[in-house]
mmCIF file of C-alpha atoms in Angstrom:
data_model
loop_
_atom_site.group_PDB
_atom_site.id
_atom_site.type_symbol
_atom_site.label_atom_id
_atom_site.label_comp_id
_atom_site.label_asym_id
_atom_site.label_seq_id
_atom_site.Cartn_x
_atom_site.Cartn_y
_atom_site.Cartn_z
ATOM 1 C CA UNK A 1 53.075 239.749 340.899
ATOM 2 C CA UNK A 2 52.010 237.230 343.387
ATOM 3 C CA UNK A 3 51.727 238.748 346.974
ATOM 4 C CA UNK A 4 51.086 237.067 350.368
ATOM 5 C CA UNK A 5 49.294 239.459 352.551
ATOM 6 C CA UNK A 6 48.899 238.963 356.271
ATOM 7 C CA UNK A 7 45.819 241.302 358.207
ATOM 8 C CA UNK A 8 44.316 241.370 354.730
ATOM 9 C CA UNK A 9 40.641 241.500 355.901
ATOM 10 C CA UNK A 10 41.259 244.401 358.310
ATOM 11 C CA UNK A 11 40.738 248.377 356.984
ATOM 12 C CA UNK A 12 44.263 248.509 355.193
ATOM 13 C CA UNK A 13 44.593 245.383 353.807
ATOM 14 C CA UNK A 14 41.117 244.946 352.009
ATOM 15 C CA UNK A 15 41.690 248.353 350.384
ATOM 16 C CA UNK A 16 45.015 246.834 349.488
ATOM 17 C CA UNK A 17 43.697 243.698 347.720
ATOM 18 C CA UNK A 18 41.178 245.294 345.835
ATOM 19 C CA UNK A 19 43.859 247.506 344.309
ATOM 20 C CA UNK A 20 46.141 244.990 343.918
ATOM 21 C CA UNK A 21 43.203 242.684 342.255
ATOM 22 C CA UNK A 22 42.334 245.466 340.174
ATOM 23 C CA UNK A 23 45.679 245.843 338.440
ATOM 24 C CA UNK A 24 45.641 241.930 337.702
ATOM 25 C CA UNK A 25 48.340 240.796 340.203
ATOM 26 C CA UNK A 26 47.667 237.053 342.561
ATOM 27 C CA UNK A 27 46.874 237.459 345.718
ATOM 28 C CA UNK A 28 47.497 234.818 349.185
ATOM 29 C CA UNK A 29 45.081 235.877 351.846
ATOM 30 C CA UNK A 30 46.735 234.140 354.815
ATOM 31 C CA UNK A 31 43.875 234.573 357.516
ATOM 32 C CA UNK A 32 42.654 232.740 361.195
ATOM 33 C CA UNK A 33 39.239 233.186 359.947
ATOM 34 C CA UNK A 34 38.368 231.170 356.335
ATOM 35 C CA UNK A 35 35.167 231.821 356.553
ATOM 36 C CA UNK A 36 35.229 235.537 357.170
ATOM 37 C CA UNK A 37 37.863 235.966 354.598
ATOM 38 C CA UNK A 38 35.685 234.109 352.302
ATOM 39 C CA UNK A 39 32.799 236.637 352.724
ATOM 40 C CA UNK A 40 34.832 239.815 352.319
ATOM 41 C CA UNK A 41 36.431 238.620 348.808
ATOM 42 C CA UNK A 42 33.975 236.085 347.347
ATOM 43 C CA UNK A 43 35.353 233.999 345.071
ATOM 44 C CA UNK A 44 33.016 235.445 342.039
ATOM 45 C CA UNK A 45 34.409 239.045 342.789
ATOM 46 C CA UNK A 46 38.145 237.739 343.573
ATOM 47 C CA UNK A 47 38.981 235.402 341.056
ATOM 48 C CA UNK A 48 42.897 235.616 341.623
ATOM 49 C CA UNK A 49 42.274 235.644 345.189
ATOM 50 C CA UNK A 50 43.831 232.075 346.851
ATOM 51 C CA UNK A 51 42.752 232.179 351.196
ATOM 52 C CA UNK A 52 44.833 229.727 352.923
ATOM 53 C CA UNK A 53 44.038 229.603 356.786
ATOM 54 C CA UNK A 54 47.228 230.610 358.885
ATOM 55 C CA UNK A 55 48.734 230.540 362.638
ATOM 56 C CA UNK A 56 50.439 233.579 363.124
ATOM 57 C CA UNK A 57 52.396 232.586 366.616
ATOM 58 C CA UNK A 58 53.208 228.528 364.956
ATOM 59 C CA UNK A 59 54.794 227.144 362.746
ATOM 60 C CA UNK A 60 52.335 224.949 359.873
ATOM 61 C CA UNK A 61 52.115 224.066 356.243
ATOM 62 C CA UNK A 62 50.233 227.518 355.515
ATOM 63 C CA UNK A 63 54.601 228.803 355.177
ATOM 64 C CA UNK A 64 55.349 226.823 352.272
ATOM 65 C CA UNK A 65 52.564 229.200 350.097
ATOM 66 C CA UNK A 66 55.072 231.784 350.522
ATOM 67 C CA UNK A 67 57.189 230.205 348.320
ATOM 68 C CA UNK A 68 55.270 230.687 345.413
ATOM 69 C CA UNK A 69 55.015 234.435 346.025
ATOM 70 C CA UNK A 70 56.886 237.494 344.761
ATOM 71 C CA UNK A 71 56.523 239.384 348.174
ATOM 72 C CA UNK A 72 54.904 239.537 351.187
ATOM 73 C CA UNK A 73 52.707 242.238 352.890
ATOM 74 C CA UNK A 74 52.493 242.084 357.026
ATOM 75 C CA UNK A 75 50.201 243.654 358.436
ATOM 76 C CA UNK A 76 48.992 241.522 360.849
ATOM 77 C CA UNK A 77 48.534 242.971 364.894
ATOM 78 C CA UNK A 78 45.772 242.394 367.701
ATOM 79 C CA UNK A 79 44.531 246.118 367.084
ATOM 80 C CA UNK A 80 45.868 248.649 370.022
ATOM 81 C CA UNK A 81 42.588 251.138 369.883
ATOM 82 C CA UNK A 82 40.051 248.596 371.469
ATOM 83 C CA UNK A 83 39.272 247.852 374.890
ATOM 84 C CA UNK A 84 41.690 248.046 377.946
ATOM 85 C CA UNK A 85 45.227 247.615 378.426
ATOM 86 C CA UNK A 86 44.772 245.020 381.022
ATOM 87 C CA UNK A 87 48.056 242.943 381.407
ATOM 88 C CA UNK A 88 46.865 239.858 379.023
ATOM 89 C CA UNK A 89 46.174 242.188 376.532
ATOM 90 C CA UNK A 90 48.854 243.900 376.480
ATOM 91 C CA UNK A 91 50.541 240.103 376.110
ATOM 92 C CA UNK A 92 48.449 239.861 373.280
ATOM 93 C CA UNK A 93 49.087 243.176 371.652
ATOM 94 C CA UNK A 94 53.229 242.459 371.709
ATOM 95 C CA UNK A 95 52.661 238.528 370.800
ATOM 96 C CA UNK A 96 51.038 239.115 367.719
ATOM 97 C CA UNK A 97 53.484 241.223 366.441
ATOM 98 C CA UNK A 98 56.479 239.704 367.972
ATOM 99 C CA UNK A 99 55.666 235.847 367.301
ATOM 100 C CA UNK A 100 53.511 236.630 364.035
ATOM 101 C CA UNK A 101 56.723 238.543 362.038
ATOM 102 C CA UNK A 102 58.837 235.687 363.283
ATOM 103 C CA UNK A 103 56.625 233.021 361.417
ATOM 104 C CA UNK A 104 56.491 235.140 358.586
ATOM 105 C CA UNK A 105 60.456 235.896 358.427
ATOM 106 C CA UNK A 106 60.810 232.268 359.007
ATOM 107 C CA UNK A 107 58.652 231.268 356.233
ATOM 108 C CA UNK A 108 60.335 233.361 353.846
ATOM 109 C CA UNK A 109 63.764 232.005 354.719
ATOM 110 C CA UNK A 110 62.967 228.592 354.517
ATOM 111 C CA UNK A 111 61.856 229.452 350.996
ATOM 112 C CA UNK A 112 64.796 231.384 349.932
ATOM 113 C CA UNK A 113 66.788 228.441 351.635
ATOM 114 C CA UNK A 114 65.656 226.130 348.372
ATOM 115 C CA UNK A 115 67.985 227.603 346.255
ATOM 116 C CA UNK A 116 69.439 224.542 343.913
ATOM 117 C CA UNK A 117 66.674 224.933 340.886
ATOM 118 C CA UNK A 118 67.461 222.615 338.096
ATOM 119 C CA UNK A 119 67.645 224.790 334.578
ATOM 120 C CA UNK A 120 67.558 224.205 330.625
ATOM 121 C CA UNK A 121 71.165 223.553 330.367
ATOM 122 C CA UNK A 122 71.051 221.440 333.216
ATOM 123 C CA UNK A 123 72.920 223.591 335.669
ATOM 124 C CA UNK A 124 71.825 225.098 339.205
ATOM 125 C CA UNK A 125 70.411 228.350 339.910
ATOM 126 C CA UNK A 126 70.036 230.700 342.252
ATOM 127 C CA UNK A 127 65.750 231.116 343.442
ATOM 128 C CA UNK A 128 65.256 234.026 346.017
ATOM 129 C CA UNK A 129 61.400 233.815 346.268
ATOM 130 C CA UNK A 130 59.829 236.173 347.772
ATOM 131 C CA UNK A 131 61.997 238.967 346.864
ATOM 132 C CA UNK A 132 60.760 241.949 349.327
ATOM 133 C CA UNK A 133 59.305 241.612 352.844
ATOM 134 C CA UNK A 134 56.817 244.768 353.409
ATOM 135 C CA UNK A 135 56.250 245.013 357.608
ATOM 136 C CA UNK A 136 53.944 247.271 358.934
ATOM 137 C CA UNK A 137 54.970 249.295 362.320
ATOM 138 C CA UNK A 138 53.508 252.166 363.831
ATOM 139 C CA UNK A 139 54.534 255.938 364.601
ATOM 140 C CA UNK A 140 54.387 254.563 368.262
ATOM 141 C CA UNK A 141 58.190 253.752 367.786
ATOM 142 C CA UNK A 142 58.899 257.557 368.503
ATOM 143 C CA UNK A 143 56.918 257.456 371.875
ATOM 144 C CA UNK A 144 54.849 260.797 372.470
ATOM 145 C CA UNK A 145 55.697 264.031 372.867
ATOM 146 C CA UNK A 146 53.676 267.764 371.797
ATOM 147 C CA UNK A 147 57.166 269.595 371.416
ATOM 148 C CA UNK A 148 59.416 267.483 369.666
ATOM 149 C CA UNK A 149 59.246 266.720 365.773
ATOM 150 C CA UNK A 150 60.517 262.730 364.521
ATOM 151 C CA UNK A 151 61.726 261.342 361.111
ATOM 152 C CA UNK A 152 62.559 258.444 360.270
ATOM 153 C CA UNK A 153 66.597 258.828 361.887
ATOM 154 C CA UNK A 154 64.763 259.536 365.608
ATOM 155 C CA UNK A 155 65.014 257.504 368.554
ATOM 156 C CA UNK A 156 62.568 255.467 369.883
ATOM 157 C CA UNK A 157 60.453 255.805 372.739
ATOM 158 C CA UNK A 158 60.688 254.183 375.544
ATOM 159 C CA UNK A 159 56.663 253.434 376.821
ATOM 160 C CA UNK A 160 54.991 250.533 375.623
ATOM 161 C CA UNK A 161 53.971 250.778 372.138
ATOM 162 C CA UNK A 162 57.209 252.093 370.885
ATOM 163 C CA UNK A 163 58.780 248.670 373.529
ATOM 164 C CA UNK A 164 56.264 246.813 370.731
ATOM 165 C CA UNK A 165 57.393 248.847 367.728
ATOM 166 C CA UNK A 166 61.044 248.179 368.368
ATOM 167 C CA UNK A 167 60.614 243.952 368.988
ATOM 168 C CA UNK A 168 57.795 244.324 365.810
ATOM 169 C CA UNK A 169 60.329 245.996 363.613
ATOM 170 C CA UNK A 170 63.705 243.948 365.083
ATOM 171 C CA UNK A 171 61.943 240.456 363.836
ATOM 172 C CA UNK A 172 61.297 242.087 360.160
ATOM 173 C CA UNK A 173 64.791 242.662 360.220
ATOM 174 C CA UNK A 174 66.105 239.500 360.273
ATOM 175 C CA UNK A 175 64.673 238.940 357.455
ATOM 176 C CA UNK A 176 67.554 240.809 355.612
ATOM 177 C CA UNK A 177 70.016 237.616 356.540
ATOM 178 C CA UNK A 178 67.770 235.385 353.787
ATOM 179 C CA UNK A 179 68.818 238.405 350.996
ATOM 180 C CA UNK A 180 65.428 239.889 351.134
ATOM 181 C CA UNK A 181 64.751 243.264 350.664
ATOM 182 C CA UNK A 182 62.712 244.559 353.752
ATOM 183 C CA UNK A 183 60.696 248.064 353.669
ATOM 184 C CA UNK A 184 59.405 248.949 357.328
ATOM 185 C CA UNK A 185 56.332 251.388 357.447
ATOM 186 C CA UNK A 186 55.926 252.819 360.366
ATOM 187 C CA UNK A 187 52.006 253.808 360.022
ATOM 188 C CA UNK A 188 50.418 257.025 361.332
ATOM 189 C CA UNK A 189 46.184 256.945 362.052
ATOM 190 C CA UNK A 190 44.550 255.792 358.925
ATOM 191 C CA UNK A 191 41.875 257.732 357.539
ATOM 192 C CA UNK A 192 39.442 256.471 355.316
ATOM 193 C CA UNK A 193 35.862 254.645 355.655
ATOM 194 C CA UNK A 194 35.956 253.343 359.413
ATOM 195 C CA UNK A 195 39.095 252.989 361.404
ATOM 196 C CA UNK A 196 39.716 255.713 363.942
ATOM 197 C CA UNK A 197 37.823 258.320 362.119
ATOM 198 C CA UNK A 198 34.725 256.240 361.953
ATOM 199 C CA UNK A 199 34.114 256.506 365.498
ATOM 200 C CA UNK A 200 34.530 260.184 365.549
ATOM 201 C CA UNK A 201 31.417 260.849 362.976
ATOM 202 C CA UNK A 202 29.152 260.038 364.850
ATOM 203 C CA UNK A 203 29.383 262.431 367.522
ATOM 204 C CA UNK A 204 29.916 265.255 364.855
ATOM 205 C CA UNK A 205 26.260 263.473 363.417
ATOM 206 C CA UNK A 206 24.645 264.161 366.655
ATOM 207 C CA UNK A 207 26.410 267.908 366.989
ATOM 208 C CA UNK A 208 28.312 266.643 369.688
ATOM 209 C CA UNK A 209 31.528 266.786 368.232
ATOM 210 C CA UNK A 210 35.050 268.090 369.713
ATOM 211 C CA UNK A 211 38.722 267.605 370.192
ATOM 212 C CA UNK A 212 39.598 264.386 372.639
ATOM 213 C CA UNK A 213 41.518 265.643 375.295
ATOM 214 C CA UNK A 214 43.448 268.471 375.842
ATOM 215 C CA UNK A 215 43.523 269.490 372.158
ATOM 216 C CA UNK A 216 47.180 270.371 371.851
ATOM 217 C CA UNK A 217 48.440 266.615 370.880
ATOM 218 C CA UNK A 218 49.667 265.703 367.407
ATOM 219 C CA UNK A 219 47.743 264.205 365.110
ATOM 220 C CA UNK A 220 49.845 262.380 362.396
ATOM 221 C CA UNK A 221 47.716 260.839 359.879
ATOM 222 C CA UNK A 222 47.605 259.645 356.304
ATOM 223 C CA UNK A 223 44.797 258.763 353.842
ATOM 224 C CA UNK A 224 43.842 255.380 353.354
ATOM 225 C CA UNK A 225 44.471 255.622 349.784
ATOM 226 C CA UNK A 226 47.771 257.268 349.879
ATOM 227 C CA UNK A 227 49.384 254.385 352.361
ATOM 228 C CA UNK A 228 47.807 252.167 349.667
ATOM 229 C CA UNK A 229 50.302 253.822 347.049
ATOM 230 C CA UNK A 230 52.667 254.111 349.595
ATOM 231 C CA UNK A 231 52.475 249.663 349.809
ATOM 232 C CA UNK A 232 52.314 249.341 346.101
ATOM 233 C CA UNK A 233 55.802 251.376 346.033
ATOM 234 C CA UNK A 234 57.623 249.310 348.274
ATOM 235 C CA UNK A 235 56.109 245.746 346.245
ATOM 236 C CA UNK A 236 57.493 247.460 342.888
ATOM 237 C CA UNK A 237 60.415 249.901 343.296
ATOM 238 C CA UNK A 238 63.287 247.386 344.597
ATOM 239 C CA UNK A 239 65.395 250.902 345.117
ATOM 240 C CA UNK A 240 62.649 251.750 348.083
ATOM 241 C CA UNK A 241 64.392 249.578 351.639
ATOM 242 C CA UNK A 242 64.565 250.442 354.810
ATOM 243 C CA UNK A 243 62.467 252.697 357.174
ATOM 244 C CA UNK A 244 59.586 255.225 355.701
ATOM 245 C CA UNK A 245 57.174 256.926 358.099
ATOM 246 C CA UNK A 246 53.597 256.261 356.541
ATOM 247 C CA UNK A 247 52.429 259.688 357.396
ATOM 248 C CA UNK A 248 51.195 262.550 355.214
ATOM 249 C CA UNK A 249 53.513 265.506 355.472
ATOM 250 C CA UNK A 250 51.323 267.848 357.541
ATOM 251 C CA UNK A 251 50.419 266.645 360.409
ATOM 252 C CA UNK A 252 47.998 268.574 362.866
ATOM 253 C CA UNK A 253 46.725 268.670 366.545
ATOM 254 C CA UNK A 254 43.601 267.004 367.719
ATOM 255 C CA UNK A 255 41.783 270.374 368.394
ATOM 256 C CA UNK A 256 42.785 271.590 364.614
ATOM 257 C CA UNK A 257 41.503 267.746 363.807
ATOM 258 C CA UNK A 258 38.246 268.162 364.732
ATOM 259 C CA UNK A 259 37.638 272.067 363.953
ATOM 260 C CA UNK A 260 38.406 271.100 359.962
ATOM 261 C CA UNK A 261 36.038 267.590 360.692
ATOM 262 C CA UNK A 262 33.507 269.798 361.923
ATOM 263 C CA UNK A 263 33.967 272.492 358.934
ATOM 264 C CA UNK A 264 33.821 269.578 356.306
ATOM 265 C CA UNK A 265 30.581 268.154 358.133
ATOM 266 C CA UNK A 266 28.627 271.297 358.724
ATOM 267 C CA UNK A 267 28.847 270.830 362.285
ATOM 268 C CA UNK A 268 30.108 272.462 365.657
ATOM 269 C CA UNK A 269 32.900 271.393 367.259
ATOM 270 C CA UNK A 270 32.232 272.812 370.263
ATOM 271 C CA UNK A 271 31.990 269.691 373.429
ATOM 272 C CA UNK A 272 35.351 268.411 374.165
ATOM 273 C CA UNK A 273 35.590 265.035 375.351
ATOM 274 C CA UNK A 274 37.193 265.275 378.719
ATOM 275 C CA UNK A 275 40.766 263.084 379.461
ATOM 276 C CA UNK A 276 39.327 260.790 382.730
ATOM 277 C CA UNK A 277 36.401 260.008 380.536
ATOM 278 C CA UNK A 278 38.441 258.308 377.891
ATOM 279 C CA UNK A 279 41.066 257.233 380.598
ATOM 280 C CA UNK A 280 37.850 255.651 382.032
ATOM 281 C CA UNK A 281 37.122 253.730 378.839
ATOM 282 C CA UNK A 282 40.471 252.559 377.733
ATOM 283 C CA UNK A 283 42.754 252.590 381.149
ATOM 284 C CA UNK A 284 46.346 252.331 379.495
ATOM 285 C CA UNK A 285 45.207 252.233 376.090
ATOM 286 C CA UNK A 286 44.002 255.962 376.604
ATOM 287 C CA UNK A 287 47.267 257.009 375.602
ATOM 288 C CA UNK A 288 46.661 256.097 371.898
ATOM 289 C CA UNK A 289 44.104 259.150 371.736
ATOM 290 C CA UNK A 290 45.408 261.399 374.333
ATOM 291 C CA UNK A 291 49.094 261.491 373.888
ATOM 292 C CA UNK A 292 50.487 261.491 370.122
ATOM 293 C CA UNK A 293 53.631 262.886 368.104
ATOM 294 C CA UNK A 294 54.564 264.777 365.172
ATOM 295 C CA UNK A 295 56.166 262.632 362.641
ATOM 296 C CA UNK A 296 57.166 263.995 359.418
ATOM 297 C CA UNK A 297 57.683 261.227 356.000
ATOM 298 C CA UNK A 298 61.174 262.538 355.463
ATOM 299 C CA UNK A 299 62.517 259.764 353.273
ATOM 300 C CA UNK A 300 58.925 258.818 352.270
ATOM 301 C CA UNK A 301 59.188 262.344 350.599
ATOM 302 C CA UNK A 302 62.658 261.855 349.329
ATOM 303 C CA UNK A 303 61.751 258.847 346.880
ATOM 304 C CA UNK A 304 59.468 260.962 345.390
ATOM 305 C CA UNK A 305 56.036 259.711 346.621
ATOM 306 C CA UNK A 306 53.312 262.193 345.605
ATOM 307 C CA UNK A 307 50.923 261.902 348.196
ATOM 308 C CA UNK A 308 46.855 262.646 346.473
ATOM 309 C CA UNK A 309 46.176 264.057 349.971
ATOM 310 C CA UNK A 310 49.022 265.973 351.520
ATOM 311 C CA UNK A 311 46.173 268.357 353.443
ATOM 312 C CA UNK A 312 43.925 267.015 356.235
ATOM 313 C CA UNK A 313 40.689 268.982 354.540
ATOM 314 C CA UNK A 314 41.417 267.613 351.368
ATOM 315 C CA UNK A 315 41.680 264.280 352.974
ATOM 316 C CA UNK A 316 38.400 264.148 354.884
ATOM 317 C CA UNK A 317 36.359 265.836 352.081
ATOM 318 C CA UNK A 318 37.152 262.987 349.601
ATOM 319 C CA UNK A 319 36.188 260.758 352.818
ATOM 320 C CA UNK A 320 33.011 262.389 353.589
ATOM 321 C CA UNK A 321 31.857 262.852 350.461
#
C-alpha cells in the first residue's frame, strides 16, 4: 500500500511508520516541520518514506499527494495534555482538529472527484483513490463519569473535549459522500515509551510515586503496539467502518494504575498527588488527568482483534522492561 499519514512524527504515528516501513508498504509523511520529519526518518533508514510539508487549516498543493495514495491515516491534533486551557488554546486545540480533517476530507474528495481514467480498450473507468480514510478521535467523546460504563453506541458528552470529539469526528464523516470508507478510532491514553506514562516514571524513579487525584477515576488505556494493530486493521480489512473505541478491554482506576506501576517498578506507591496541585498546573486541562471514563472496545472486540496486551501489568512490563 501507499499511505498518507498526518501527526506521523508524534508517539503514535512514528511507531506506525516504522511498522508500516517494515512490512514494505510507501509511506507520505505530510508534516509542518520538514526538517524535524527529516531527522526522525532519515532518508538512509526510510527509503520508501516521501515527507511533503503540509498546512493543516489551508488549502495547498501538498492535497494532490493524496491522490497517489491507497489510504490515509489522521492523526493530526495540537496535543490536549500540555500546558493550560487558556481560551486561545483551547481555539487551538478544536482548530486543529476541526480545520485539519476538513483539508484532509477535502483532499481526498477532490481526488476521488478525477474519476474519467482512460483504459486499454479505450473506455473510462471508475478511480476511487484513496480508498479508506482512518481518523483518530478520543474517548473524550463520552465526557467523564466514575459510574457509568460507554461503548461505542453511547452518547456523547457534553464538556469540551467530547464538544471537540463530536466537530473532529463530524468532518471525517463527510468523507463518506466521496465513497470512501471511513474507520473512526476513538483513542484511550497510549501507553508505550513516553506519552502520558512517561511523565509518571519518574516520580516512581525517585519513590515518589502515587495515584493523581482522588484515585477512583477510570483509566482507559491501550498499548502502543496494540492501537498499532488496531491502525493496520482498519488500512487492510475493508469489512472494518465505522466507530471502534481504541481501548484495551480492561480498563482500571488511577489508584489501581499506579499500585500495578509501582509493583512492576519495585517501587511504593504511597504519595498521592493532590487535585489543586495539578488544577494549579493545567487550569482546565486538569480534567484530562483528574476526571476520566470507562470505555469498553465493544465492536473493536467483535471483529475479532486480539489485543497482545489485554492486562494493564502485562502492558507495562513489556514497557518497562
Amino acid at each position: 500500500m501507499k499511505v498518507a499519514i498526518t501527526g506521523a512524527t508524534g508517539f503514535v504515528g512514528s511507531r506506525l511508520i516504522q511498522r508500516l516501513h517494515g512490512e514494505g508498504h510507501k509511506i507520505v509523511v505530510l508534516t509542518r516541520n520538514t526538517t524535524f520529519a527529516q531527522k526522525v526518518f532519515p532518508s538512509e533508514s526510510f527509503p520508501n518514506v516521501e515527507i511533503v510539508v503540509y498546512t493543516p487549516n489551508a488549502s495547498g498543493s501538498w492535497q494532490s499527494i493524496i491522490a497517489s495514495c491507497d489510504g490515509v491515516v489522521n492523526l493530526a491534533g495540537e496535543p490536549i495534555g500540555e500546558g493550560r486551557w487558556t481560551p486561545e488554546r483551547k481555539q487551538q486545540i478544536f482548530n486543529s482538529r476541526k480545520l485539519g480533517t476538513q483539508k484532509i476530507v477535502e483532499a481526498i474528495a477532490n481526488a476521488n472527484s478525477k474519476t474519467a481514467v482512460a483504459t486499454t480498450e479505450g473506455t473510462s473507468a471508475t478511480r476511487c483513490l484513496p480508498s479508506v480514510l482512518i481518523n483518530a478521535s478520543a474517548i473524550g467523546y463520552y465526557g467523564t463519569s466514575e459510574t457509568a460504563t460507554f461503548d461505542e453506541t453511547s452518547l456523547s458528552g457534553n464538556d469540551f473535549l467530547a464538544q471537540v470529539c463530536q466537530a473532529w469526528e463530524a468532518e471525517a464523516r463527510k468523507v463518506k459522500d466521496a465513497g470512501v470508507r471511513l474507520v473512526i478510532l476513538r483513542f484511550g491514553i497510549v501507553l508505550g515509551n513516553g506519552g502520558a506514562l512517561g511523565k509518571m516514571i519518574p516520580p516512581f524513579k525517585l519513590f515518589a510515586g502515587g495515584p493523581i487525584g482522588s484515585g477512583r477515576q477510570w483509566f482507559s488505556w491501550i498499548h502502543v503496539d496494540d492501537l498499532v494493530n488496531l491502525i493496520l486493521q482498519a488500512l487492510t480489512k475493508p469489512e472494518i467502518e465505522g466507530v471502534y473505541n481504541a481501548t484495551a478491554p480492561n480498563p482500571v482506576r488511577m489508584a489501581d494504575l499506579s499500585q500495578t506501576l509501582g509493583q512492576v517498578m519495585n517501587r511504593p506507591s504511597w504519595l498521592p498527588v493532590p487535585a489543586f496541585a495539578i488544577e494549579a498546573l493545567l487550569g482546565d486541562g486538569a480534567i484530562v488527568v483528574l476526571e476520566g471514563q470507562q470505555v469498553i472496545p465493544k465492536r473493536t472486540v467483535q471483529t475479532g482483534f486480539e489485543y497482545k496486551y489485554p492486562n494493564l501489568q502485562s502492558a507495562l512490563t513489556q514497557i518497562l522492561t
